[in-house]
Protein backbone atom coordinates (compact mmCIF):
# COMPACT_ATOMS: atom_id res chain seq x y z
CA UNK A 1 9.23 -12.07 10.62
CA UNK A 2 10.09 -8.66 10.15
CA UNK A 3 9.38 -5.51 12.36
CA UNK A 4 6.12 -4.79 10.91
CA UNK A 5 5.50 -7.32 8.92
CA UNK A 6 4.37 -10.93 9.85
CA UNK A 7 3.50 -13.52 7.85
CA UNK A 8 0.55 -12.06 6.00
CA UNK A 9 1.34 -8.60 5.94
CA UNK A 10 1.28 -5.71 9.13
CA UNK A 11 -1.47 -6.87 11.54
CA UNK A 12 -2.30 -5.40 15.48
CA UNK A 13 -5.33 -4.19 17.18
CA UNK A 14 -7.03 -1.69 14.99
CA UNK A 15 -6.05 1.86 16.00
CA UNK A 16 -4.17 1.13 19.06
CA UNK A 17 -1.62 -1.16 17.66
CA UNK A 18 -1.98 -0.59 13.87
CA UNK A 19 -2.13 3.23 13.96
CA UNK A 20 -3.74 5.41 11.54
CA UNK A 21 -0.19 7.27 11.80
CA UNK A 22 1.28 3.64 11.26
CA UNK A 23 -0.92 3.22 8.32
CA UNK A 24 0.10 6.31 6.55
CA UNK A 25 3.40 5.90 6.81
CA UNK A 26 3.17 2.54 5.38
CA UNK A 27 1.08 4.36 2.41
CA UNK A 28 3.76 6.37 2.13
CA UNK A 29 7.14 4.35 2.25
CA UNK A 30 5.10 1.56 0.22
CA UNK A 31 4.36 3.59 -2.68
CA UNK A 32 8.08 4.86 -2.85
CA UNK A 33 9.53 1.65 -2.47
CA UNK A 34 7.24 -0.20 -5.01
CA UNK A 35 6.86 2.34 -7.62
CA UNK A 36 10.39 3.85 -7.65
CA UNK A 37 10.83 2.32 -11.30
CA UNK A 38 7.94 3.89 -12.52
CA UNK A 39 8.42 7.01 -15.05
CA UNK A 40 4.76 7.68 -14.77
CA UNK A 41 2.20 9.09 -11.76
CA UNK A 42 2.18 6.19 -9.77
CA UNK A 43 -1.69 4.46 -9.11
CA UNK A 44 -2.20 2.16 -6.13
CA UNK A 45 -5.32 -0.25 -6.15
CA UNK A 46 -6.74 -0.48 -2.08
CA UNK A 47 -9.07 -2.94 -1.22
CA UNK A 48 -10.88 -3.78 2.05
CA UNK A 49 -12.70 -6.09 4.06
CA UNK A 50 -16.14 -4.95 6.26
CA UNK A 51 -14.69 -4.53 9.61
CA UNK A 52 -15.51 -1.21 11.31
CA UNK A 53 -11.62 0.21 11.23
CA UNK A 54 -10.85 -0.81 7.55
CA UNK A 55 -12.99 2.44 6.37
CA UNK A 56 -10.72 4.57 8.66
CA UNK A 57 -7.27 3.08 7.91
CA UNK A 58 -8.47 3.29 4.13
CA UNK A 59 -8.48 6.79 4.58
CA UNK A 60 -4.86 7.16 6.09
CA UNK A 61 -3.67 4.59 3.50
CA UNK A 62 -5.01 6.80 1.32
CA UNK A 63 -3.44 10.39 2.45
CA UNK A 64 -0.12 8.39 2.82
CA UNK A 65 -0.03 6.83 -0.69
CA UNK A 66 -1.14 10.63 -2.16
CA UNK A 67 0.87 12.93 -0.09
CA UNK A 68 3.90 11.49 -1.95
CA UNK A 69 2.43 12.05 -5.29
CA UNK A 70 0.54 8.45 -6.14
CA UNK A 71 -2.61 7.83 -7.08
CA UNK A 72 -4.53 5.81 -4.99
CA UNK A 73 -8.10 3.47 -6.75
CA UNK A 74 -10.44 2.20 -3.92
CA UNK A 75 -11.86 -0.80 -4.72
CA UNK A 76 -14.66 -1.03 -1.98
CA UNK A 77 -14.98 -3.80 0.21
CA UNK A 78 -13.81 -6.90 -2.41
CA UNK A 79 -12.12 -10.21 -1.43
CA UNK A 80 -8.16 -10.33 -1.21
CA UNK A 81 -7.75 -12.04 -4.54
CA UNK A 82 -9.91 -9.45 -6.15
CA UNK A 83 -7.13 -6.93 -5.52
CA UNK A 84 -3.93 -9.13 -6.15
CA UNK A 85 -6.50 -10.23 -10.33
CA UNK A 86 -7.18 -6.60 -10.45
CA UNK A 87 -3.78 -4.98 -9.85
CA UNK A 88 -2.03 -7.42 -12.54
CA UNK A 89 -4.46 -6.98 -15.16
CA UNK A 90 -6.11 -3.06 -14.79
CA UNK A 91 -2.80 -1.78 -15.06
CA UNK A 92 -1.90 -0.67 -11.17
CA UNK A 93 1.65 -0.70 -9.68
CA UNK A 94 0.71 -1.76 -6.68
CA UNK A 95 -2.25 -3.23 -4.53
CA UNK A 96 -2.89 -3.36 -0.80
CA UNK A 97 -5.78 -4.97 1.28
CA UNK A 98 -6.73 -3.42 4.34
CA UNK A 99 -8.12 -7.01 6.46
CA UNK A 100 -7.14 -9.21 9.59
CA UNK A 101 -8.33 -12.18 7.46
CA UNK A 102 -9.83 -14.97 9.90
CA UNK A 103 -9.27 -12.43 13.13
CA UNK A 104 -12.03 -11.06 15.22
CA UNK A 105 -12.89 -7.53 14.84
CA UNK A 106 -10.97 -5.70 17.05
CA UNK A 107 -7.50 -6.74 14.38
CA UNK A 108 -7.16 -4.95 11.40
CA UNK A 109 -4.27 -5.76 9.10
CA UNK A 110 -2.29 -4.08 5.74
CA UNK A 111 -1.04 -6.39 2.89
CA UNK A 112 0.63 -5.48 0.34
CA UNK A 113 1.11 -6.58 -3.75
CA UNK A 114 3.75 -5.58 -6.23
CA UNK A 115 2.24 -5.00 -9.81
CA UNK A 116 2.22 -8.45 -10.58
CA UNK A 117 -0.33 -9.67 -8.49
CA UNK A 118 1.66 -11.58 -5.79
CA UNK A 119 2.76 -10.40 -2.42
CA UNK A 120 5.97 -8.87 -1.57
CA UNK A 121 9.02 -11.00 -0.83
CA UNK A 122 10.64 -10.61 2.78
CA UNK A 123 13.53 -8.61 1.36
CA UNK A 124 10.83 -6.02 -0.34
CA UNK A 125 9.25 -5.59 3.12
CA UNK A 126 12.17 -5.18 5.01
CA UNK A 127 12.91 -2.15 2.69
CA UNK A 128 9.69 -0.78 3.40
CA UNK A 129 10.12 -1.20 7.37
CA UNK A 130 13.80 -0.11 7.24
CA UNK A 131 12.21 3.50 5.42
CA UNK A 132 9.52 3.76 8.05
CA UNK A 133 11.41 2.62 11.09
CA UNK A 134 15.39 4.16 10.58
CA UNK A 135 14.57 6.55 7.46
CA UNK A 136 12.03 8.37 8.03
CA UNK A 137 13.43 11.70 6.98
CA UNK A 138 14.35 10.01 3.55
CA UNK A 139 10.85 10.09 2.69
CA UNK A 140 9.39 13.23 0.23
CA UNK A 141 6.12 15.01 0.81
CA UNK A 142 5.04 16.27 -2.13
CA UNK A 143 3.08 19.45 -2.63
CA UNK A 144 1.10 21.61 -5.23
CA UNK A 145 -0.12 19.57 -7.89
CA UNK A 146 2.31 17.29 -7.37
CA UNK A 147 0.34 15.44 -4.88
CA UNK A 148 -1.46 12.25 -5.90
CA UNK A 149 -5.73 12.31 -6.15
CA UNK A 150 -7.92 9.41 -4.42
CA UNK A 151 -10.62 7.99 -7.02
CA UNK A 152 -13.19 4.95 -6.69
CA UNK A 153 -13.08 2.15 -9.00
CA UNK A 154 -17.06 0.97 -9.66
CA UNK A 155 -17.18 -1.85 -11.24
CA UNK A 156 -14.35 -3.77 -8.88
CA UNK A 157 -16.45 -6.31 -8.17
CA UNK A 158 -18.28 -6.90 -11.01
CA UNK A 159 -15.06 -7.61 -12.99
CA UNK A 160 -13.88 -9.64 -10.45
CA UNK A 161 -16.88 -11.69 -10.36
CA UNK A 162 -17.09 -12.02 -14.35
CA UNK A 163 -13.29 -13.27 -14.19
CA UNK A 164 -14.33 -15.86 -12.22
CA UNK A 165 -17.29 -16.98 -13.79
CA UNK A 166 -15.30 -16.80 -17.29
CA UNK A 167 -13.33 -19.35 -15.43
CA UNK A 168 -15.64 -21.95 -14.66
CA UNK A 169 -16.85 -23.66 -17.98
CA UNK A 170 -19.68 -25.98 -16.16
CA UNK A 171 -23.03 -25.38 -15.51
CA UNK A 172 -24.01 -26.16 -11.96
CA UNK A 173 -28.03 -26.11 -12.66
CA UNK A 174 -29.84 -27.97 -10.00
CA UNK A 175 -26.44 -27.87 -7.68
CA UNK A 176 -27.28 -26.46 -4.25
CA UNK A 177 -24.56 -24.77 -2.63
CA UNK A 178 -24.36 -23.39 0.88
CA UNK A 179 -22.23 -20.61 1.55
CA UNK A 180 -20.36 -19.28 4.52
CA UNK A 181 -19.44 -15.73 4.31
CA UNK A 182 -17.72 -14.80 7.59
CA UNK A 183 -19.49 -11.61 7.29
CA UNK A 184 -16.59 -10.42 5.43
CA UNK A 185 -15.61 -9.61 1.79
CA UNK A 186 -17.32 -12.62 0.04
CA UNK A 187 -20.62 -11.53 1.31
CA UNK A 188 -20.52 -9.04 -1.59
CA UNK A 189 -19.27 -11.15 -4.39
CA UNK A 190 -20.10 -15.08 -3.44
CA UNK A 191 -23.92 -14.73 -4.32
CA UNK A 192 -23.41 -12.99 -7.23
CA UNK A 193 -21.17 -15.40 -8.61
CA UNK A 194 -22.66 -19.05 -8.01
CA UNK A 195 -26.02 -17.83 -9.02
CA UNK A 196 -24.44 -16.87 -12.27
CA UNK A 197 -22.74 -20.39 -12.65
CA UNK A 198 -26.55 -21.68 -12.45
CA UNK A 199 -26.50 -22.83 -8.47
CA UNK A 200 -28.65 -22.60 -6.04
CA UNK A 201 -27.80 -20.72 -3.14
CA UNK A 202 -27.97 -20.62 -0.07
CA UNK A 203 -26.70 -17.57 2.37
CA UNK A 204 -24.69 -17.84 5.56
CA UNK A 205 -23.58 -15.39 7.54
CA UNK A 206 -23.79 -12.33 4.67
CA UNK A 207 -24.89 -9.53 6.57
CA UNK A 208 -22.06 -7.75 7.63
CA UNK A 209 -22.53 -4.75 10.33
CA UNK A 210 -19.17 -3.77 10.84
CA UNK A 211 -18.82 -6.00 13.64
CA UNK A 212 -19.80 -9.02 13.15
CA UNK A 213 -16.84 -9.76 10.52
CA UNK A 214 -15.37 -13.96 11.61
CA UNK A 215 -17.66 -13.84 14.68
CA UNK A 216 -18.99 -18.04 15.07
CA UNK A 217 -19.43 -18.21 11.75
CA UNK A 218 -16.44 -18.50 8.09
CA UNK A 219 -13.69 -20.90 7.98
CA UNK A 220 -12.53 -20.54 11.40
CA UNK A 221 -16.10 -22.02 12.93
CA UNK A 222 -17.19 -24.29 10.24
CA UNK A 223 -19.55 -25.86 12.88
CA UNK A 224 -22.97 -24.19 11.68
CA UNK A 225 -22.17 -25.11 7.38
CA UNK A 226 -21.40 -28.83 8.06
CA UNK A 227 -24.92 -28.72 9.80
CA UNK A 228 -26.67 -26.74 7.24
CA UNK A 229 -25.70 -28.43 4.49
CA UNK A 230 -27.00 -31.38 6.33
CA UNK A 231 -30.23 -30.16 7.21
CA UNK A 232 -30.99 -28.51 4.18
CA UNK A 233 -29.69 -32.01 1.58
CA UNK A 234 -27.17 -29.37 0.15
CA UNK A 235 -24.85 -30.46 -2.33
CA UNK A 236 -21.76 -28.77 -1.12
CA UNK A 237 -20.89 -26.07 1.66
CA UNK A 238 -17.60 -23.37 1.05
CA UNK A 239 -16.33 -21.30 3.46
CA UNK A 240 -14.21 -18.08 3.32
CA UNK A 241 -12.79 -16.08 6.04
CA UNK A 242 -12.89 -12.29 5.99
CA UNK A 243 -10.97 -11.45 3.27
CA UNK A 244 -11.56 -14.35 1.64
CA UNK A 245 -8.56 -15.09 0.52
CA UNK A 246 -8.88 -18.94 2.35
CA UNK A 247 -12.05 -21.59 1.72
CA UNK A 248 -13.06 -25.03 3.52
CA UNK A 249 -15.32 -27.07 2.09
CA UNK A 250 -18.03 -29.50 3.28
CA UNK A 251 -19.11 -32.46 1.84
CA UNK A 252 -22.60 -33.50 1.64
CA UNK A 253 -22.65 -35.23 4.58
CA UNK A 254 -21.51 -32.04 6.93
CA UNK A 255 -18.18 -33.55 6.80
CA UNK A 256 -15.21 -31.07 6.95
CA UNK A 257 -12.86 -30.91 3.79
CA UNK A 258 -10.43 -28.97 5.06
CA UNK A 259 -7.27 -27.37 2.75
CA UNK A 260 -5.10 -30.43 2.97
CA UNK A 261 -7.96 -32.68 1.43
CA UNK A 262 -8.48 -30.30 -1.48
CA UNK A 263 -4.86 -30.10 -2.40
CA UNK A 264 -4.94 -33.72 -2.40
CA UNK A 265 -8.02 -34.40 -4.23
CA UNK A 266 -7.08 -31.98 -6.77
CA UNK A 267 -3.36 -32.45 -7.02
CA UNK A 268 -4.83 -36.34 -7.89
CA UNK A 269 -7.17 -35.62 -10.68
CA UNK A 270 -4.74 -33.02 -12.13
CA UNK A 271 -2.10 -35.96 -12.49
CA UNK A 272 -4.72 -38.59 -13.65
CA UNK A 273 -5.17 -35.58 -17.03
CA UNK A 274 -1.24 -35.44 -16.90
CA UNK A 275 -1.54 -31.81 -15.83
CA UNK A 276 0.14 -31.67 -12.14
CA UNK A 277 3.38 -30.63 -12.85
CA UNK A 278 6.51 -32.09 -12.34
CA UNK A 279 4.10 -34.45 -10.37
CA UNK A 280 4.55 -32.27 -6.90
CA UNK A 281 2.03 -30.14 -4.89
CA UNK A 282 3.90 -27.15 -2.30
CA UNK A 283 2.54 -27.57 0.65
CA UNK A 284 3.73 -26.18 4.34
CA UNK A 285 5.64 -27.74 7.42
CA UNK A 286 1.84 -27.83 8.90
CA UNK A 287 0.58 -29.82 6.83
CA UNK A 288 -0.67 -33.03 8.38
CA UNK A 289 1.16 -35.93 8.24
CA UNK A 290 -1.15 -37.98 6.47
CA UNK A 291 -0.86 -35.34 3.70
CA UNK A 292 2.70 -36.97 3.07
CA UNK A 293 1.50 -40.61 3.41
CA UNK A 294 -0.96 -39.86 0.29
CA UNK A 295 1.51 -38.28 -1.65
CA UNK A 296 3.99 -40.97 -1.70
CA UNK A 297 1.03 -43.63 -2.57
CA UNK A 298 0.44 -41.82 -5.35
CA UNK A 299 4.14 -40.71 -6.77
CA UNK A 300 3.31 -36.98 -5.82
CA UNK A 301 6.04 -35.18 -4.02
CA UNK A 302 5.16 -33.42 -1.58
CA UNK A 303 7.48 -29.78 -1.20
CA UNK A 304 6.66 -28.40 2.16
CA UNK A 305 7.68 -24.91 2.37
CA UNK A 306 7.59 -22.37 6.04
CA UNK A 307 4.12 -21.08 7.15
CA UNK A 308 2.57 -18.43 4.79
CA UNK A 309 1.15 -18.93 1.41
CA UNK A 310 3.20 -16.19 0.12
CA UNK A 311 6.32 -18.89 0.36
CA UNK A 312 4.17 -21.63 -1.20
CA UNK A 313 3.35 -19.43 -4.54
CA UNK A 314 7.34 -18.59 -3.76
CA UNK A 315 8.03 -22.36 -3.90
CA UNK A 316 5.77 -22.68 -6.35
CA UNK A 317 7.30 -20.03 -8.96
CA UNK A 318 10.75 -21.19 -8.44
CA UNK A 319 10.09 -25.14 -9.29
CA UNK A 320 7.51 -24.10 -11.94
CA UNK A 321 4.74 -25.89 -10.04
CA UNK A 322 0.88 -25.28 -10.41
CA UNK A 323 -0.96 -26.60 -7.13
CA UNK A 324 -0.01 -25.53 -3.49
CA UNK A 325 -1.33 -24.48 -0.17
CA UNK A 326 -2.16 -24.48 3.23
CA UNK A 327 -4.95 -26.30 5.55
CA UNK A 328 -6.27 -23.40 6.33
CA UNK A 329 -7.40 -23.25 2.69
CA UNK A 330 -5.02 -21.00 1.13
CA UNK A 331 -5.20 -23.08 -2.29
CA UNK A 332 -3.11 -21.76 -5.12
CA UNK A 333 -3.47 -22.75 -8.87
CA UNK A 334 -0.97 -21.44 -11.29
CA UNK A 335 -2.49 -22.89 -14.31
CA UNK A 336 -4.62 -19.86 -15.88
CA UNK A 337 -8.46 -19.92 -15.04
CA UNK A 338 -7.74 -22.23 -12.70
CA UNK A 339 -9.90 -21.49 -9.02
CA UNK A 340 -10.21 -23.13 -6.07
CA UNK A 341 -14.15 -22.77 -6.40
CA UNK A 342 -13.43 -24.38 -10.14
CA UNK A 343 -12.01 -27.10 -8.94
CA UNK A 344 -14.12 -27.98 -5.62
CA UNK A 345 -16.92 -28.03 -7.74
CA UNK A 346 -15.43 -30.20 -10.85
CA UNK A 347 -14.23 -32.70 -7.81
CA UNK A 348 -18.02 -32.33 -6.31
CA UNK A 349 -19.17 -33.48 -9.51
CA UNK A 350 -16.94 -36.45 -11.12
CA UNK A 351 -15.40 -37.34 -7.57
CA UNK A 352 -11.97 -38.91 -6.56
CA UNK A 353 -12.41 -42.46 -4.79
CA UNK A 354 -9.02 -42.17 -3.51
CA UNK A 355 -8.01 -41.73 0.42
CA UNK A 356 -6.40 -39.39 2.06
CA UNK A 357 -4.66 -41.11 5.50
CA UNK A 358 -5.10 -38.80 8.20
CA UNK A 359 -2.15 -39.78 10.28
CA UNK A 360 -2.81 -42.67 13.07
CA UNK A 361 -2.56 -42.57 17.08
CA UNK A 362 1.40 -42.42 16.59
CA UNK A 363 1.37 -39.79 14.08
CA UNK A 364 -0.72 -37.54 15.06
CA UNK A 365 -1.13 -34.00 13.30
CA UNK A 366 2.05 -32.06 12.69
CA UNK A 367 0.22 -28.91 13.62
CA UNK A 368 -0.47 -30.49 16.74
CA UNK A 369 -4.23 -28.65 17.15
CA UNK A 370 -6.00 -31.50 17.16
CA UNK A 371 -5.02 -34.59 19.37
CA UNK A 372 -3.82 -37.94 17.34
CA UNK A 373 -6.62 -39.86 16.46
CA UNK A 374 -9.01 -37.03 16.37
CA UNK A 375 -9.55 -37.01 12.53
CA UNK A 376 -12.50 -38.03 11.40
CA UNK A 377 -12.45 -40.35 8.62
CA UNK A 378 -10.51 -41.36 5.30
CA UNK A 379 -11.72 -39.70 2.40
CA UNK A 380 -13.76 -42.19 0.65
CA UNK A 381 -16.70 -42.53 -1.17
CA UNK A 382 -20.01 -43.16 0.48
CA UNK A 383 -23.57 -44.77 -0.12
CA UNK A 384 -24.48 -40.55 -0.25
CA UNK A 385 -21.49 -39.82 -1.63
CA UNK A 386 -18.85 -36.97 -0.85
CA UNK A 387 -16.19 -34.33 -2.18
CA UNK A 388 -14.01 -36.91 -2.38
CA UNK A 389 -16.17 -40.22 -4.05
CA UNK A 390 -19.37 -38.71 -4.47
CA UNK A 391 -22.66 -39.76 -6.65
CA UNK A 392 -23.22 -36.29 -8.04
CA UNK A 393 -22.95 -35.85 -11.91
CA UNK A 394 -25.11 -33.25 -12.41
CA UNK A 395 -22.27 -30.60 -12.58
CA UNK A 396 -20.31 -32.05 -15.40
CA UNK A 397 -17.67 -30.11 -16.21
């Protein structure tokens, strides 16, 4: 890790820790370093999630980015992958989303995208730090009308949201979906967006205050889906953290699907259509052990890269791979229109009777969160039917 940057970006207690001074010069020295190519006025896309601080760091993000003569686009409050779609395809040099992801509410965190979409590599953020932290003076107010102006982009979400949909060619009629917004980003695109694929929909945790952003409720406390979707015979149950940039599933039966069982399941159907390529998925070194086991049944190898999906998508680039991720449910598709939601719900639908072996009493979990033998069950099809064998067909797709 890197002086200011972790694994996901800069990330402390909001205000205290991560400064607003912090967070303007970060504006700053980020919109130097990633625009220093550019012959034209430099334009910064900024997203957020809905905790209480993001609005004020925004705003010193903002005077940061400017006050060196860039433009800088807010996007609203929009989930993480809206901002990394929007900056590669609207035309920005750079993107950054203000979010602590899964954290409670006192974090707040900065990431940062070059214009391609993906995150910075470590040597990219180093040069950023190494401006903020031992150059300071090397950095160039601007002044006059030199100085960079702070617009809103509208229709952020909506564009995200039709991308997706574009994505999925399926119609989910009669589907009923439960949905787990953390009370973060998704709560103002997930709705919006299954609805339009023809599901029906039902709301968890989509009300956020401020600060109730990851609190019992998103990926990190999938306790309260795997009962709803029980209670209420739902189909299937997502989850997203606060930024939304992560998603477990549940099965039908309230059973957990966590990020290792979707790279599995779909890293197995894409090689049954001859589409996973080079026959490997990009995984991490916490990725459980069983993971492996299921990979070598099935002649997939299995690359396991450091923690931090930013090094999977690395990985994944350099080896010219198309599936990776984490089990926290950072799942990456490289193939275009490819989406996680796209493929949980094509998997929902025909099924994969395979099993995943979740390590044994020896084994364990490399992650070592949950005691050996803990696991619940293979992933097999029941008389109900799951994500991973299940009866519905009603979702063809």
């Amino acid at each position: 890790m890197g002086r200011l940057f972790g694994t996901d970006g800069a990330r402390g207690v909001a205000i205290t820790e991560l400064t607003c001074e912090m967070a303007m010069q970060i504006g700053r020295a980020a919109a130097l370093v990633l625009t220093k190519e550019t012959k034209h006025r430099a334009k910064i896309f900024i997203g957020k999630d809905t905790r209480i601080s993001s609005d004020i760091l925004e705003a010193a993000l903002c005077a940061g980015i400017c006050s060196v003569g860039a433009e800088a686009v807010q996007l609203g409050v929009v989930p993480t992958p809206a901002v990394a779609y929007l900056v590669r395809t609207k035309g920005a040099d750079a993107g950054v989303m203000i979010s602590a992801s899964h954290n409670s509410v006192e974090f707040n965190g900065i990431k940062l995208f070059a214009s391609t979409g993906y995150k910075l590599p470590d040597a990219t953020e180093a040069e950023i730090e190494a401006l903020i932290l031992d150059h300071p003076e090397q950095i160039q107010l601007q002044s006059g009308t030199a100085v960079g102006a702070i617009s809103i982009y509208d229709s952020a979400r909506e564009d995200y949201i039709s991308y997706l949909a574009s994505c999925v060619h399926t119609d989910c009629s009669g589907m009923r979906v439960a949905l787990d917004c953390a009370n973060g980003s998704s709560s103002t695109t997930a709705e919006s967006l299954f609805t339009r694929l023809g599901a029906e929909v039902h709301m968890l945790s989509a009300s956020p205050d401020g600060t109730n952003i990851n609190k019992n409720c998103g990926s990190t406390h999938m306790e309260n889906l795997m009962e709803y979707v029980k209670t209420h015979d739902c189909d299937l149950g997502l989850a997203f953290d606060g930024d939304a940039d992560r998603c477990l599933a549940v099965d039908e039966n309230g059973v957990l699907v966590d990020g290792d069982k979707i790279i599995a399941i779909c890293a197995k159907a894409l090689q049954q259509e001859g589409k996973l390529k080079n026959d490997t998925a990009v995984v991490t070194v916490m990725t459980n052990l069983g993971f492996f086991h299921f990979a070598k049944k099935h002649a997939i190898d299995a690359k396991a890269t450091k923690v931090g999906d930013r090094y999977v998508l690395e990985e994944m680039l350099a080896g010219g791979y198309n599936i990776g991720g984490e089990q926290s449910g950072h799942i990456i598709f490289l193939d275009e229109g490819n989406h996680r939601r796209r493929r949980t719900l094509r998997h929902q639908a025909h099924g994969d009777p395979e099993k995943i072996r979740q390590g044994n009493e020896r084994a364990g979990r490399r992650d070592g969160n949950i005691p050996a033998g803990a696991v619940q069950r293979h992933y097999s099809g029941s008389q109900k039917g799951t994500l991973a064998g299940g009866r519905r067909d009603r979702c063809p797709y």
